Every structure is written in structure tokens, then in C-alpha cells.
mmCIF file of N, CA and C in Angstrom:
data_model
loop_
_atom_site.group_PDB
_atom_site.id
_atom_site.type_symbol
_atom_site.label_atom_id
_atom_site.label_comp_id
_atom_site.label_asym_id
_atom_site.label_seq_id
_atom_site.Cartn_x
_atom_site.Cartn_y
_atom_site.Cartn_z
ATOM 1 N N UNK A 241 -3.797 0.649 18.944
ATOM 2 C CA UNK A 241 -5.037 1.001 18.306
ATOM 3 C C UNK A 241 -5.996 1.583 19.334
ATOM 4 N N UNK A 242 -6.351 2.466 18.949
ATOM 5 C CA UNK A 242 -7.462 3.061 19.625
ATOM 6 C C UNK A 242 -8.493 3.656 18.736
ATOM 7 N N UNK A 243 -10.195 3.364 19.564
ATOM 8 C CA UNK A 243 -11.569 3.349 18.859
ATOM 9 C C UNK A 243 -11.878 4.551 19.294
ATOM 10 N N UNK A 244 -11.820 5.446 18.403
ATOM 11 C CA UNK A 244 -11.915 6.985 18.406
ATOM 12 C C UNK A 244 -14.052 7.238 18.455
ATOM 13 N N UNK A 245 -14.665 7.523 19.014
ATOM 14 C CA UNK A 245 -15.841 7.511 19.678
ATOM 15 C C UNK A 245 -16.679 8.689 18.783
ATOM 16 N N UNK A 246 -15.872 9.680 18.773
ATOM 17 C CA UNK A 246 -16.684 10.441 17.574
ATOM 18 C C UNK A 246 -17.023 10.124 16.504
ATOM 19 N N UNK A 247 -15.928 9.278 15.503
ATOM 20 C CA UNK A 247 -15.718 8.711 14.257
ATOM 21 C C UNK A 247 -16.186 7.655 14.369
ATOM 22 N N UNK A 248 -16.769 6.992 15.240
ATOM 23 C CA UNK A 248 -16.765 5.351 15.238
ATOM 24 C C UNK A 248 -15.925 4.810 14.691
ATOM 25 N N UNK A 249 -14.727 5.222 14.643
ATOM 26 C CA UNK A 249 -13.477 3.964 13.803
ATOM 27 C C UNK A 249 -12.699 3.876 14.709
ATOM 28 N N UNK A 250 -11.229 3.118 14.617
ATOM 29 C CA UNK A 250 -10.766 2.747 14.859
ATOM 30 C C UNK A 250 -9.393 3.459 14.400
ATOM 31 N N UNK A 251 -8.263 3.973 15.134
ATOM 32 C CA UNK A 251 -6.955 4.430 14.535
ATOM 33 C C UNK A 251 -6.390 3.990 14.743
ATOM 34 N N UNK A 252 -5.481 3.761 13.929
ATOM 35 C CA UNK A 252 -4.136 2.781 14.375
ATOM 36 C C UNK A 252 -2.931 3.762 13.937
ATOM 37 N N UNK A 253 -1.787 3.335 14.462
ATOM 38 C CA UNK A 253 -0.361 4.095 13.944
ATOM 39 C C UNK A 253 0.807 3.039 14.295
ATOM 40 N N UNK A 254 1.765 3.346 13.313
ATOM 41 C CA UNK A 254 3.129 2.657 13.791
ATOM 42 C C UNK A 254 4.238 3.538 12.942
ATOM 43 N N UNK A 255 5.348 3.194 13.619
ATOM 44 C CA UNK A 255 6.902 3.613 13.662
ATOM 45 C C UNK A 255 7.690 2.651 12.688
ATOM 46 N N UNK A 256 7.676 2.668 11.510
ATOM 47 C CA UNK A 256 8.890 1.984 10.765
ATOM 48 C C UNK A 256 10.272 2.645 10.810
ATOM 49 N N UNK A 257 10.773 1.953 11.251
ATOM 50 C CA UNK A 257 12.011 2.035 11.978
ATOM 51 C C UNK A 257 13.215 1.933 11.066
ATOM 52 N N UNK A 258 13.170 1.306 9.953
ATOM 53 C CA UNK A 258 14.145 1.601 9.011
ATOM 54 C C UNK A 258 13.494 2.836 7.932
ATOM 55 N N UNK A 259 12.952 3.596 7.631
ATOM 56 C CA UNK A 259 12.554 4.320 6.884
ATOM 57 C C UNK A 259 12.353 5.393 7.676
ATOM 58 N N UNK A 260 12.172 5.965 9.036
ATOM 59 C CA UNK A 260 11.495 6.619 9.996
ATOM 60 C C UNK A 260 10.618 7.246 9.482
ATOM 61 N N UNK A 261 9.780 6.437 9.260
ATOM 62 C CA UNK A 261 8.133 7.171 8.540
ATOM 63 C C UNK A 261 7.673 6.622 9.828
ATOM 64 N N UNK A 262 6.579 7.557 9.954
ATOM 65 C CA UNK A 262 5.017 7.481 10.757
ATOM 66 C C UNK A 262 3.831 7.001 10.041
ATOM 67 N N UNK A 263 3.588 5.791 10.401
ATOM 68 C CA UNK A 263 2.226 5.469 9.604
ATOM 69 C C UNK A 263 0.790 5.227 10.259
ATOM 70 N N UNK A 264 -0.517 5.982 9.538
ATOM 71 C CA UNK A 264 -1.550 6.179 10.286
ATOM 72 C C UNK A 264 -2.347 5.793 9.593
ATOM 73 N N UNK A 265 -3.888 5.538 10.241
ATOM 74 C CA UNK A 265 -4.698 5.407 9.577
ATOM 75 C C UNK A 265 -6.086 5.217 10.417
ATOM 76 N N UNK A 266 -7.317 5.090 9.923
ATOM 77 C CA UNK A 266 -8.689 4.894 10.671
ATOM 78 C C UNK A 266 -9.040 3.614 9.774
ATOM 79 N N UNK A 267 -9.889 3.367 10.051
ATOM 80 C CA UNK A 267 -10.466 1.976 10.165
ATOM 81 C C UNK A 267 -12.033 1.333 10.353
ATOM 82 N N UNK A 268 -13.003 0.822 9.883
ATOM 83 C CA UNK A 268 -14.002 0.314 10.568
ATOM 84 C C UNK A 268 -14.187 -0.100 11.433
ATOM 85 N N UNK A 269 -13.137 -1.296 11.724
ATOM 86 C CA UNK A 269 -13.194 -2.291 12.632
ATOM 87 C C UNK A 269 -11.935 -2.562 12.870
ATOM 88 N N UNK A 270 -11.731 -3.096 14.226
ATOM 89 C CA UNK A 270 -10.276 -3.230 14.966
ATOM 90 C C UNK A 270 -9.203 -4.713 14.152
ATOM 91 N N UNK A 271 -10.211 -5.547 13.503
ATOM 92 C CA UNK A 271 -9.459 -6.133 12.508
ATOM 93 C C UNK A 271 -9.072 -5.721 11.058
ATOM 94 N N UNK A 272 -9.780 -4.505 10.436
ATOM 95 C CA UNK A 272 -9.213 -4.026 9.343
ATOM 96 C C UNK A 272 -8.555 -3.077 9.970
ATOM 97 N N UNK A 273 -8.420 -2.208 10.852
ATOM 98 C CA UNK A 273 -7.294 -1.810 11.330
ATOM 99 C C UNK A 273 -5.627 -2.365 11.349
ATOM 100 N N UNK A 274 -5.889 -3.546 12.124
ATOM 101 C CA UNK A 274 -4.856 -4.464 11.835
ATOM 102 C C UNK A 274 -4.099 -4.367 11.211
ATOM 103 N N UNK A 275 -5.458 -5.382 9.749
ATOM 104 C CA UNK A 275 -5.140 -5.831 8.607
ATOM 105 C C UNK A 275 -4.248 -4.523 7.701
ATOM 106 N N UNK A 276 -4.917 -3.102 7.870
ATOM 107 C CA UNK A 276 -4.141 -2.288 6.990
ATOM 108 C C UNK A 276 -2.796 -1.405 7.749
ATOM 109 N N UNK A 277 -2.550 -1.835 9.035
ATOM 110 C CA UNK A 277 -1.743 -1.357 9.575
ATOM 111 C C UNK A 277 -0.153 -2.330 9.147
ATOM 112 N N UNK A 278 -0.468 -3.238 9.303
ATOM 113 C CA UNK A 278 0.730 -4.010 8.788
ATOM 114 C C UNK A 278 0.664 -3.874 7.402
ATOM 115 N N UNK A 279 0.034 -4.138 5.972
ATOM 116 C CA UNK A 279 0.306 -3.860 4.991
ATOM 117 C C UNK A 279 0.836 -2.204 4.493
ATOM 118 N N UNK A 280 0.585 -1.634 5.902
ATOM 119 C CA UNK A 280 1.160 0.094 5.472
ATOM 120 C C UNK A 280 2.709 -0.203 5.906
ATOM 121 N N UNK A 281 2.938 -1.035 7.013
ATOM 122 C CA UNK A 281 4.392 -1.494 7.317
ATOM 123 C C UNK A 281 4.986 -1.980 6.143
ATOM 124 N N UNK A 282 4.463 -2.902 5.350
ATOM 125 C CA UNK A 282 4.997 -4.003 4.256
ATOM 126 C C UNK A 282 5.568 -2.659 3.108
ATOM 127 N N UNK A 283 4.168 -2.011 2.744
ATOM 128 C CA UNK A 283 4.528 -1.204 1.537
ATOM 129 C C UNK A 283 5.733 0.172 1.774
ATOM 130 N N UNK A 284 6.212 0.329 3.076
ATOM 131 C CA UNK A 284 6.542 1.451 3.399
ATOM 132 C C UNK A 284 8.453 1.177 3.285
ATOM 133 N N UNK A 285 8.605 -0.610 3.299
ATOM 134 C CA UNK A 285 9.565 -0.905 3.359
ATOM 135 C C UNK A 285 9.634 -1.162 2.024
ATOM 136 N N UNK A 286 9.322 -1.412 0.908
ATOM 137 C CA UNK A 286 9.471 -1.582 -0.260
ATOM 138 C C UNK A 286 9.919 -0.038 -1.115
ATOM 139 N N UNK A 287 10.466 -0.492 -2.189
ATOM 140 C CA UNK A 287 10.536 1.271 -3.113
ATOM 141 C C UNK A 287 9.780 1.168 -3.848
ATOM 142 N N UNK A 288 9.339 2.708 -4.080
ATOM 143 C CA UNK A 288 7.773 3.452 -4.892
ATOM 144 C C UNK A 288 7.830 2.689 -6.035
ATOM 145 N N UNK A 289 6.740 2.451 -6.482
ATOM 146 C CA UNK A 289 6.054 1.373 -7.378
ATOM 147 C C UNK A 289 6.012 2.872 -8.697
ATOM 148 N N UNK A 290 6.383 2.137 -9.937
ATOM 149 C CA UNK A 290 6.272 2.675 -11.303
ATOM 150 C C UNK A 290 8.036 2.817 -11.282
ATOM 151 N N UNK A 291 7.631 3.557 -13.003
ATOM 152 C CA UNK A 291 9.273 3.756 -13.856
ATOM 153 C C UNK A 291 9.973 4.749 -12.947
ATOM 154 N N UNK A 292 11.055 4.493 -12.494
ATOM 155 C CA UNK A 292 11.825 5.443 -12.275
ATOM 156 C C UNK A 292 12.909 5.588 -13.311
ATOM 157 N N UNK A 293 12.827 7.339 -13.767
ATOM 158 C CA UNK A 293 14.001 7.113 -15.069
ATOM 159 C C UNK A 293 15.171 8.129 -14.224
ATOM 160 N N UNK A 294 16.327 7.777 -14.314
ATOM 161 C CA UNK A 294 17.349 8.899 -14.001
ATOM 162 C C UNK A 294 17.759 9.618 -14.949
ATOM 163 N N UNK A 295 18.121 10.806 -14.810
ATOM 164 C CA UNK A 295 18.705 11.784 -15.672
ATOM 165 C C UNK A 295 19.782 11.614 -16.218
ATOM 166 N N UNK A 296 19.995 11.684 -17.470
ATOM 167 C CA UNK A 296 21.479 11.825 -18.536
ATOM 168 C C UNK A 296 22.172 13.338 -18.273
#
């Protein structure tokens, strides 16, 4: 995490490693940073939310 000085926020990023997504984000504060950096981990390992219908 790093507190980006122009923005006054905070960026965070990480590497999910089974999906090889890049996940980013800014932040208020270095604990909601955190906080939404790991729940971007959680949701990134899960599959997309709603109906998926396959084709006939």
C-alpha cells in the first residue's frame, strides 16, 4: 500500500494467483484499504454472481 499525496488516498494492489487477475484500488484510509483489498481477493476467487444460462 502506498499513500498517493496528490489524491490523499491510499492505493493498494494485489496478484491473485489462481485467477491471474490484478487487483487495485484507492482508499481513504490505510485500514479501508486493507479492508477492501482482501475482500477484492475473496470476490475474485469466487464465480460471477447472477443466472448463468448456457446455450441449447
Amino acid at each position: 500500500m502506498v499513500f498517493v499525496e496528490r489524491r490523499k488516498q491510499w492505493w493498494w494492489n494485489a496478484w491473485h494467483e489462481s485467477t491471474a487477475i490484478e487487483l487495485y484500488g484507492f482508499a481513504d484510509s490505510r485500514e479501508a484499504a486493507n479492508l477492501e483489498m482482501y475482500r477484492a481477493i475473496e470476490q475474485a476467487g469466487q464465480p460471477p454472481q447472477g443466472s448463468i444460462r448456457q446455450r441449447q
